[in-house]
Amino acid sequence: GNTKTQDAESITFDEANETVTFKFGSSVAPGAAMLHVSFECELANDMAGFYRSKYIVNGEERWMATTQFEATDARKAFPCWDEPAVKAIFEITLVVPSNRVALSNMDPVAEAPFGEGKKKIAFAPSPIMSTYLVAFIVGEFDYVEGATKEGVRVRIYTPVGKKDTGRFALDVGTKTLSYFTDYFGIAYPLPKCDMVAIADFSAGAMENWGLITYREVALLIDETSTIQQKQRVAYVVAHELAHQWFGNLVTMEWWSQLWLNEGFATFVGNLATNHLFPEWDIWTLFVNDYLFSALSLDGLRSSHPIEVDVRSSSQISEIFDAISYNKGSCVIRMLETYLGEQSFKQGLHVYLKRHTYGNAVTEDLWAALAETSGKDVKGFMGTFTSAMGYPVVSVRPGAQDGTLEVQQTRFLSNGDKDDSGTVWSVSLEVRSEAGATNAIFNSASGQIQVPNGVYKKDKWLKVNAGQSGFYRVKYSEDMLAKLLSPLRELALAPVDRLGILGDSFALSRAGSMQTSQALDIAYSLANEVDFTVWTSLSNNLGGLASLWRAQPEFPSIQKFVCATLAQIYAKLGWDAKSGEPALDTMLRATILARLGTNGHAEVIKEAQARFAKYLSDPSTLAADLKPVVFEIVMYNGTQETQDTLIKLYKQAASSEEKTQILRVLAFHPDPAIIKRAFEFNLTPEVREQDLHLAFVKVGATVHGAEVGWKFLQDNFDSYNSRLKGGHIFPRIIGMATETFTDEAKAQEIEAFFASHSVPAAERTLKQSLETIRARTAWLARSKEDVVQWLKTKGF
């Protein structure tokens, strides 16, 4: 061999572009070469790169080392070509203390002592993969183990002494891996799949191939866990396992196609959860949790297209948002509905097979789906992924039965007119008493023939039946009036009742219909029985209350809220009936929380009595009621209540309970009590990963936003240095600012951030300012209308 070795003559760093250049004396010939680099990295506690995380064993503080590389932090741990399309096989060797567990993407192949008190572990070579999926962990864990029916070993690693908290995730994980193996028609390519609970973790979870990491609250379940918590864990596990195919086996070419990873994992994560837990009615929940949040963000001018041009690390972290995840998953669900389940599944198989161990772009997916379905997928989907926003489709009866006059324009939540002239391919699924049918509408306006005698002018018609379309519907007055009785009588499916409710509030916010009309719809839902419809109704009433929190009519709005919920409260009461559906248990919690924080004396009194009992005997309070009771007693409590909750926080064994308490500590009408919660939030008692929780409820009380915003300004440097670079600080900035309702506030916020730059929050800030201005306009526009409506109804 004519191998030639030479040392670099100089090494130069480009800090801004995060690159290093090695310069050699003579040219390096094209072809294979080996680069030997010595490097060191700091084990910081910033939850990025290779970092340290604090955990407690028998009251003693200890440290584990773990990794989080997505999107661009593998380079913090070792020099590499840190881009998704530059894939490699990784052979990892770790030298660790002899009494610690060491894990990586693959299993160990060799282990030997290495000097005093240390061991050296070599891991098997990984498949060819992107740098952001590499992972290694050193710490102390217990684990539970199982296997899929195909023989893949699955382990859930938990904190020492808590291995039983991993059993729920183990059951979900083994079944989900098998489900995806069948669904994609491709085997999981590694011999093992480990999932690890990490004490300090900035995201929810990370899909590192074969070594998936989670924050504790997204993986562990114990006997005090709520149903909502089980849903969260089941879904997050399914989402991360979906990535083992979508993202790991086939990876996006560049971060601008992040939605290919996240939109897909979100959609099929829900698919798997629905398969395992049909009793949760996942696809109705999906409309509320994913569709509505995506429509809400994408109704802003400061939204972004699903496919977005990204250049810098801070821009990449900004797009891990409700567009990439939620809009991404919603347009995929729309496409599945349009193509049919079989064609869709076959197309995914073709796509994954064709690009196995490689990279792909959106067009590759469209091509595979077009082959299996014979439909013009790119034509149908193009505008939904390349343009930002979505249409509001206005419908009115045509001249004769069976025809509709239809128009589409971009929906903007502040009521602005859009002049971009964007036209979407809208799949109009319609339903009436006579049946259901669909038509594609892809012009700005026109007449549509509704086939098969489905539509008669004197009868009701629901457009976007099933809510799989990514658009809002505005009915003519007479069409909307005809929908009120099937709404009241529950003749429409829950998902369709949900759609009408969600669209009405959105349209009233944007000034395209009176807020009083949305309130009529809300009021007509008093007989409602469905969990998801109630959740949405409760959220919308909460949003209205937040908007009016400083207005003299606020008490009347509270009375209206209590009246709307009276019937369902009477039906559900406080205690679970034996054998009741899981969703009723969840609904009880939603209803009690809304009543107990809107002045319902009986509910408040009962919550306080149950809290007192809980303090002397924790077993007396049902797991699903605990977060609600905490919320109600805090909102209606004193400084002493807050101190009691802080004490419970310090004693809490589970991250779940700690989270429940942090979410409500600042939820109170008194500014002094709110401020104390924020002060506690910045003590060493609260982990960096949880710093945003104090801000969750600021918009729901009259002084919350003001106190939270002032506290953020006064402690800006502390938050900024503790949360540099991650997703959490931008979230805090959004929550602390977006619920104001006056222009002066918007200007004050703009001025503050002009001199306090947070690059990763640029887009969040624009969205916040736009939201404030839209809220301000909504309040001004709807003031007389709502006051009048409340009077007429006797509130």
Coordinates of C-alpha atoms in Angstrom, one line a residue, residues 56-452:
I56 CA -31.2 11.5 43.0
V57 CA -30.5 8.1 44.6
N58 CA -31.5 7.8 48.3
G59 CA -31.4 11.5 48.8
E60 CA -28.0 11.8 47.2
E61 CA -27.4 14.0 44.1
R62 CA -25.7 12.1 41.2
W63 CA -25.0 12.9 37.6
M64 CA -25.6 10.9 34.4
A65 CA -24.2 11.8 31.0
T66 CA -26.5 11.6 28.0
T67 CA -27.0 13.0 24.5
Q68 CA -29.4 15.1 22.5
F69 CA -28.1 15.8 19.0
E70 CA -31.1 16.9 16.9
A71 CA -30.9 19.2 15.1
T72 CA -27.3 20.4 15.0
D73 CA -25.6 19.4 18.3
A74 CA -23.7 16.2 17.4
R75 CA -21.0 18.7 16.6
K76 CA -20.9 19.7 20.2
A77 CA -19.9 16.2 21.1
F78 CA -17.5 15.2 18.3
P79 CA -16.3 16.8 15.0
C80 CA -18.5 15.5 12.2
W81 CA -20.3 16.4 9.0
D82 CA -23.4 17.3 10.9
E83 CA -26.1 17.2 8.2
P84 CA -28.9 14.7 7.7
A85 CA -27.8 13.7 4.1
V86 CA -24.2 12.9 5.1
K87 CA -24.8 9.4 6.6
A88 CA -22.2 7.2 8.1
I89 CA -21.7 3.9 10.1
F90 CA -20.8 4.7 13.7
E91 CA -18.6 2.5 15.8
I92 CA -18.7 3.8 19.4
T93 CA -16.4 3.0 22.2
L94 CA -17.0 4.4 25.7
V95 CA -14.7 4.4 28.8
V96 CA -16.9 4.7 31.9
P97 CA -16.8 4.0 35.6
S98 CA -17.1 0.3 36.3
N99 CA -20.3 0.7 38.4
R100 CA -22.3 2.5 35.7
V101 CA -24.5 1.3 32.9
A102 CA -23.4 2.5 29.4
L103 CA -25.8 2.4 26.4
S104 CA -25.6 3.3 22.8
N105 CA -27.6 2.8 19.5
M106 CA -26.3 -0.8 19.3
D107 CA -25.5 -3.5 21.8
P108 CA -22.0 -3.9 23.3
V109 CA -19.7 -6.4 21.5
A110 CA -16.7 -6.2 23.8
E111 CA -16.1 -5.1 27.4
A112 CA -12.8 -5.0 29.4
P113 CA -11.4 -3.4 32.5
F114 CA -9.6 -0.1 31.7
G115 CA -7.4 1.1 34.5
E116 CA -8.5 1.8 38.0
G117 CA -12.3 1.6 38.5
K118 CA -13.1 2.0 34.8
K119 CA -14.2 -0.3 32.0
K120 CA -14.1 0.1 28.2
I121 CA -17.1 -0.9 26.2
A122 CA -17.2 -1.3 22.4
F123 CA -20.6 -1.2 20.7
A124 CA -21.5 -3.0 17.4
P125 CA -21.4 -0.9 14.2
S126 CA -24.6 1.1 13.7
P127 CA -26.6 1.0 10.4
I128 CA -25.7 3.8 8.0
M129 CA -27.4 6.8 9.5
S130 CA -27.4 10.6 10.1
T131 CA -25.4 12.2 12.9
Y132 CA -28.4 13.6 14.7
L133 CA -29.5 10.0 15.6
V134 CA -26.3 8.9 17.3
A135 CA -26.7 8.5 21.1
F136 CA -24.8 7.3 24.2
I137 CA -25.7 7.4 27.8
V138 CA -23.8 6.6 31.0
G139 CA -25.7 6.4 34.3
E140 CA -27.6 4.2 36.8
F141 CA -30.8 2.5 35.8
D142 CA -33.2 -0.3 36.4
Y143 CA -35.0 -1.8 33.5
V144 CA -38.0 -4.0 32.4
E145 CA -37.6 -6.1 29.3
G146 CA -39.8 -7.8 26.8
A147 CA -39.7 -8.8 23.1
T148 CA -41.9 -8.2 20.0
K149 CA -43.5 -11.2 18.3
E150 CA -40.8 -10.8 15.6
G151 CA -38.1 -11.2 18.3
V152 CA -36.8 -7.7 18.8
R153 CA -35.7 -7.1 22.4
V154 CA -37.3 -4.1 24.0
R155 CA -36.2 -2.5 27.3
I156 CA -37.5 0.4 29.3
Y157 CA -34.8 2.0 31.5
T158 CA -36.1 3.8 34.5
P159 CA -34.6 5.5 37.5
V160 CA -33.2 3.1 40.1
G161 CA -36.0 1.5 42.2
K162 CA -38.7 2.5 39.8
K163 CA -38.7 -0.2 37.2
D164 CA -42.4 -0.9 37.5
T165 CA -43.1 2.6 36.1
G166 CA -41.8 1.2 32.8
R167 CA -44.3 -1.6 32.3
F168 CA -47.0 0.4 30.6
A169 CA -44.5 1.8 28.0
L170 CA -43.0 -1.7 27.6
D171 CA -46.4 -3.1 26.7
V172 CA -47.2 -0.2 24.3
G173 CA -43.7 -0.3 22.8
T174 CA -43.6 -4.1 22.0
K175 CA -47.1 -4.0 20.4
T176 CA -46.4 -0.8 18.5
L177 CA -43.1 -2.1 17.0
S178 CA -45.0 -5.1 15.7
Y179 CA -47.9 -2.9 14.4
F180 CA -45.5 -0.8 12.4
T181 CA -43.6 -3.8 11.1
D182 CA -46.9 -5.0 9.6
Y183 CA -48.2 -1.5 8.6
F184 CA -45.0 -0.5 6.7
G185 CA -44.3 -4.1 5.5
I186 CA -40.7 -3.6 6.5
A187 CA -38.9 -5.2 9.5
Y188 CA -37.4 -3.1 12.3
P189 CA -33.7 -3.3 11.3
L190 CA -32.0 -3.4 14.7
P191 CA -31.8 -6.3 17.2
K192 CA -32.9 -4.2 20.1
C193 CA -34.9 -1.1 21.0
D194 CA -34.1 0.7 24.3
M195 CA -36.1 3.5 25.7
V196 CA -34.7 5.6 28.5
A197 CA -36.2 8.1 31.0
I198 CA -33.9 11.1 31.4
A199 CA -34.3 13.5 34.4
D200 CA -33.3 16.6 32.4
F201 CA -34.6 16.7 28.8
S202 CA -35.5 19.7 26.7
A203 CA -38.0 18.1 24.3
G204 CA -40.6 15.4 25.0
A205 CA -38.6 12.6 23.5
M206 CA -35.9 11.8 20.8
E207 CA -36.0 9.0 18.3
N208 CA -32.2 8.1 18.4
W209 CA -32.1 4.8 16.4
G210 CA -32.3 1.9 18.9
L211 CA -31.8 4.2 21.9
I212 CA -34.8 6.4 22.3
T213 CA -34.7 9.1 25.1
Y214 CA -37.6 10.6 26.9
R215 CA -38.4 13.1 29.6
E216 CA -39.6 11.0 32.6
V217 CA -43.2 12.4 32.2
A218 CA -43.4 11.1 28.6
L219 CA -42.4 7.5 29.5
L220 CA -43.2 6.5 33.1
I221 CA -46.6 5.5 34.5
D222 CA -47.4 4.6 38.0
E223 CA -50.6 3.9 40.0
T224 CA -51.2 7.6 40.5
S225 CA -51.1 8.4 36.8
T226 CA -54.1 10.0 35.1
I227 CA -55.7 8.6 31.9
Q228 CA -54.5 11.7 30.1
Q229 CA -51.0 10.8 31.2
K230 CA -51.3 7.3 29.8
Q231 CA -52.6 8.7 26.5
R232 CA -49.5 11.0 26.4
V233 CA -47.1 8.2 27.1
A234 CA -48.8 5.8 24.6
Y235 CA -48.7 8.4 21.9
V236 CA -45.2 9.7 22.5
V237 CA -43.8 6.1 22.4
A238 CA -45.7 5.4 19.2
H239 CA -44.5 8.7 17.7
E240 CA -40.8 7.9 18.4
L241 CA -41.2 4.3 17.2
A242 CA -42.7 5.6 13.9
H243 CA -39.5 7.6 13.4
Q244 CA -37.5 4.3 13.4
W245 CA -38.8 4.0 9.8
F246 CA -39.8 7.6 9.0
G247 CA -36.7 9.6 9.7
N248 CA -34.2 6.9 10.7
L249 CA -34.5 4.4 7.9
V250 CA -35.4 7.1 5.4
T251 CA -34.3 10.6 6.3
M252 CA -35.2 14.0 5.0
E253 CA -32.6 15.4 2.6
W254 CA -32.4 18.7 4.5
W255 CA -34.1 20.4 7.5
S256 CA -36.5 22.2 5.2
Q257 CA -38.3 18.8 4.8
L258 CA -38.5 18.3 8.6
W259 CA -42.2 17.8 8.2
L260 CA -41.6 14.5 6.4
N261 CA -40.2 13.3 9.7
E262 CA -42.5 15.0 12.2
G263 CA -45.8 15.2 10.3
F264 CA -45.6 11.5 9.5
A265 CA -44.6 10.4 12.9
T266 CA -47.4 12.4 14.4
F267 CA -50.0 10.9 12.0
V268 CA -48.9 7.3 12.3
G269 CA -48.2 7.7 16.0
N270 CA -52.0 8.5 16.4
L271 CA -52.8 5.6 14.0
A272 CA -50.9 3.1 16.3
T273 CA -52.4 4.6 19.5
N274 CA -55.9 4.3 18.0
H275 CA -55.1 0.6 17.1
L276 CA -54.0 -0.2 20.6
F277 CA -56.6 1.9 22.5
P278 CA -59.8 2.1 20.4
E279 CA -61.7 3.2 23.5
W280 CA -59.9 6.6 23.4
D281 CA -61.6 7.7 20.2
I282 CA -58.2 9.1 19.0
W283 CA -59.3 10.5 15.6
T284 CA -61.9 12.8 17.3
L285 CA -59.3 13.9 19.8
F286 CA -56.9 14.4 16.9
V287 CA -59.2 17.2 15.5
N288 CA -59.0 19.1 18.7
D289 CA -55.4 18.5 19.6
Y290 CA -53.7 18.7 16.2
L291 CA -56.1 20.2 13.5
F292 CA -57.3 23.1 15.6
S293 CA -53.9 24.0 16.9
A294 CA -52.5 23.9 13.4
L295 CA -55.3 26.0 12.0
S296 CA -54.9 28.5 14.8
L297 CA -51.1 29.0 14.1
D298 CA -51.5 28.8 10.3
G299 CA -54.2 31.5 10.4
L300 CA -51.4 34.1 11.1
R301 CA -49.5 36.0 8.4
S302 CA -46.4 35.1 10.5
S303 CA -46.9 31.4 10.0
H304 CA -44.7 29.5 7.5
P305 CA -45.2 27.0 4.8
I306 CA -44.8 23.3 5.8
E307 CA -41.7 23.3 3.6
V308 CA -39.6 26.2 4.7
D309 CA -36.1 27.4 3.7
V310 CA -33.8 27.1 6.7
R311 CA -30.1 28.2 6.8
S312 CA -29.0 28.5 10.4
S313 CA -29.2 26.3 13.5
S314 CA -31.5 28.8 15.2
Q315 CA -33.9 28.8 12.2
I316 CA -34.0 25.0 12.3
S317 CA -35.0 24.9 16.0
E318 CA -37.8 27.3 15.3
I319 CA -39.6 25.0 12.9
F320 CA -40.1 22.2 15.4
D321 CA -43.6 23.7 15.8
A322 CA -47.3 23.2 15.3
I323 CA -46.8 23.6 11.5
S324 CA -44.3 20.8 11.0
Y325 CA -45.9 18.4 13.5
N326 CA -49.6 19.3 13.5
K327 CA -50.3 20.8 10.0
G328 CA -47.9 18.2 8.6
S329 CA -50.0 15.3 10.2
C330 CA -53.3 16.9 9.2
V331 CA -52.5 17.2 5.5
I332 CA -51.3 13.6 5.6
R333 CA -54.5 12.5 7.1
M334 CA -56.4 14.5 4.5
L335 CA -54.3 12.7 1.8
E336 CA -55.0 9.3 3.3
T337 CA -58.8 10.1 3.2
Y338 CA -58.5 11.2 -0.4
L339 CA -56.4 8.2 -1.6
G340 CA -58.0 5.5 0.5
E341 CA -56.3 3.5 3.2
Q342 CA -54.9 0.7 1.0
S343 CA -53.4 2.9 -1.8
F344 CA -51.9 5.1 0.9
K345 CA -50.3 2.2 2.8
Q346 CA -48.9 0.7 -0.4
G347 CA -47.4 4.1 -1.4
L348 CA -45.7 4.4 2.0
H349 CA -44.2 0.9 1.6
V350 CA -42.9 1.8 -1.9
Y351 CA -41.4 5.0 -0.6
L352 CA -39.7 3.4 2.4
K353 CA -38.4 0.5 0.3
R354 CA -37.1 2.7 -2.5
H355 CA -35.2 5.1 -0.1
T356 CA -34.1 2.6 2.6
Y357 CA -30.9 3.9 4.4
G358 CA -31.0 6.9 2.1
N359 CA -32.5 10.4 2.1
A360 CA -35.7 11.7 0.4
V361 CA -37.6 14.9 -0.4
T362 CA -41.3 15.5 -0.4
E363 CA -41.6 14.9 -4.1
D364 CA -40.3 11.4 -3.6
L365 CA -43.2 10.6 -1.3
W366 CA -45.7 12.2 -3.7
A367 CA -44.3 10.1 -6.6
A368 CA -44.6 6.8 -4.6
L369 CA -48.2 7.6 -3.6
A370 CA -49.1 8.6 -7.1
E371 CA -47.9 5.3 -8.4
T372 CA -50.0 3.2 -6.0
S373 CA -53.1 5.4 -6.2
G374 CA -53.1 6.5 -9.9
K375 CA -54.0 10.0 -8.6
D376 CA -52.2 13.4 -9.1
V377 CA -50.9 13.6 -5.5
K378 CA -48.6 16.5 -6.2
G379 CA -51.4 18.5 -7.8
F380 CA -53.7 17.8 -4.8
M381 CA -51.1 18.5 -2.1
G382 CA -48.8 21.0 -3.7
T383 CA -50.3 24.2 -2.3
F384 CA -50.9 22.7 1.1
T385 CA -47.1 22.1 1.6
S386 CA -45.6 25.0 -0.4
A387 CA -47.9 27.9 0.5
M388 CA -48.5 29.1 4.0
G389 CA -52.1 29.3 5.3
Y390 CA -55.2 27.5 4.2
P391 CA -58.6 28.5 2.8
V392 CA -61.9 29.4 4.4
V393 CA -64.5 27.8 2.1
S394 CA -67.8 29.8 1.9
V395 CA -70.9 27.8 0.9
R396 CA -74.4 28.8 0.1
P397 CA -77.2 27.0 -1.7
G398 CA -77.2 27.0 -5.5
A399 CA -80.2 27.9 -7.6
Q400 CA -81.5 24.3 -7.6
D401 CA -81.3 21.2 -5.4
G402 CA -77.9 19.4 -5.5
T403 CA -75.9 22.6 -6.3
L404 CA -73.7 24.7 -4.0
E405 CA -72.2 28.1 -4.6
V406 CA -68.6 27.9 -3.3
Q407 CA -65.8 30.3 -2.8
Q408 CA -62.3 30.0 -1.2
T409 CA -59.9 32.6 0.1
R410 CA -57.0 32.4 2.5
F411 CA -58.3 32.5 6.1
L412 CA -56.6 35.1 8.3
S413 CA -57.4 35.1 12.0
N414 CA -57.1 38.9 12.4
G415 CA -59.8 39.4 9.7
D416 CA -57.5 40.8 7.1
K417 CA -58.3 40.3 3.4
D418 CA -55.7 38.2 1.6
D419 CA -54.5 39.4 -1.7
S420 CA -52.1 36.5 -2.6
G421 CA -54.8 34.8 -4.8
T422 CA -53.7 31.4 -3.6
V423 CA -56.0 28.6 -4.6
W424 CA -56.0 25.2 -2.9
S425 CA -57.3 21.8 -4.1
V426 CA -60.1 21.4 -1.5
S427 CA -61.6 18.0 -1.0
L428 CA -65.2 18.7 -0.1
E429 CA -66.5 15.8 1.9
V430 CA -70.2 16.5 2.5
R431 CA -72.8 14.7 4.5
S432 CA -76.6 15.1 5.0
E433 CA -79.5 12.9 6.2
A434 CA -79.5 11.4 2.8
G435 CA -75.9 10.2 2.8
A436 CA -72.3 11.4 2.1
T437 CA -70.3 12.2 -1.0
N438 CA -67.3 14.2 -2.0
A439 CA -66.1 16.6 -4.8
I440 CA -62.8 18.3 -5.5
F441 CA -63.0 22.1 -5.6
N442 CA -59.9 23.9 -7.0
S443 CA -60.9 27.3 -8.3
A444 CA -61.4 30.6 -6.4
S445 CA -65.2 30.4 -6.9
G446 CA -67.8 28.4 -8.7
Q447 CA -70.7 26.1 -8.6
I448 CA -70.4 22.5 -7.4
Q449 CA -72.8 19.6 -8.2
V450 CA -73.3 17.5 -5.1
P451 CA -73.7 14.0 -6.6
N452 CA -76.1 11.2 -5.6

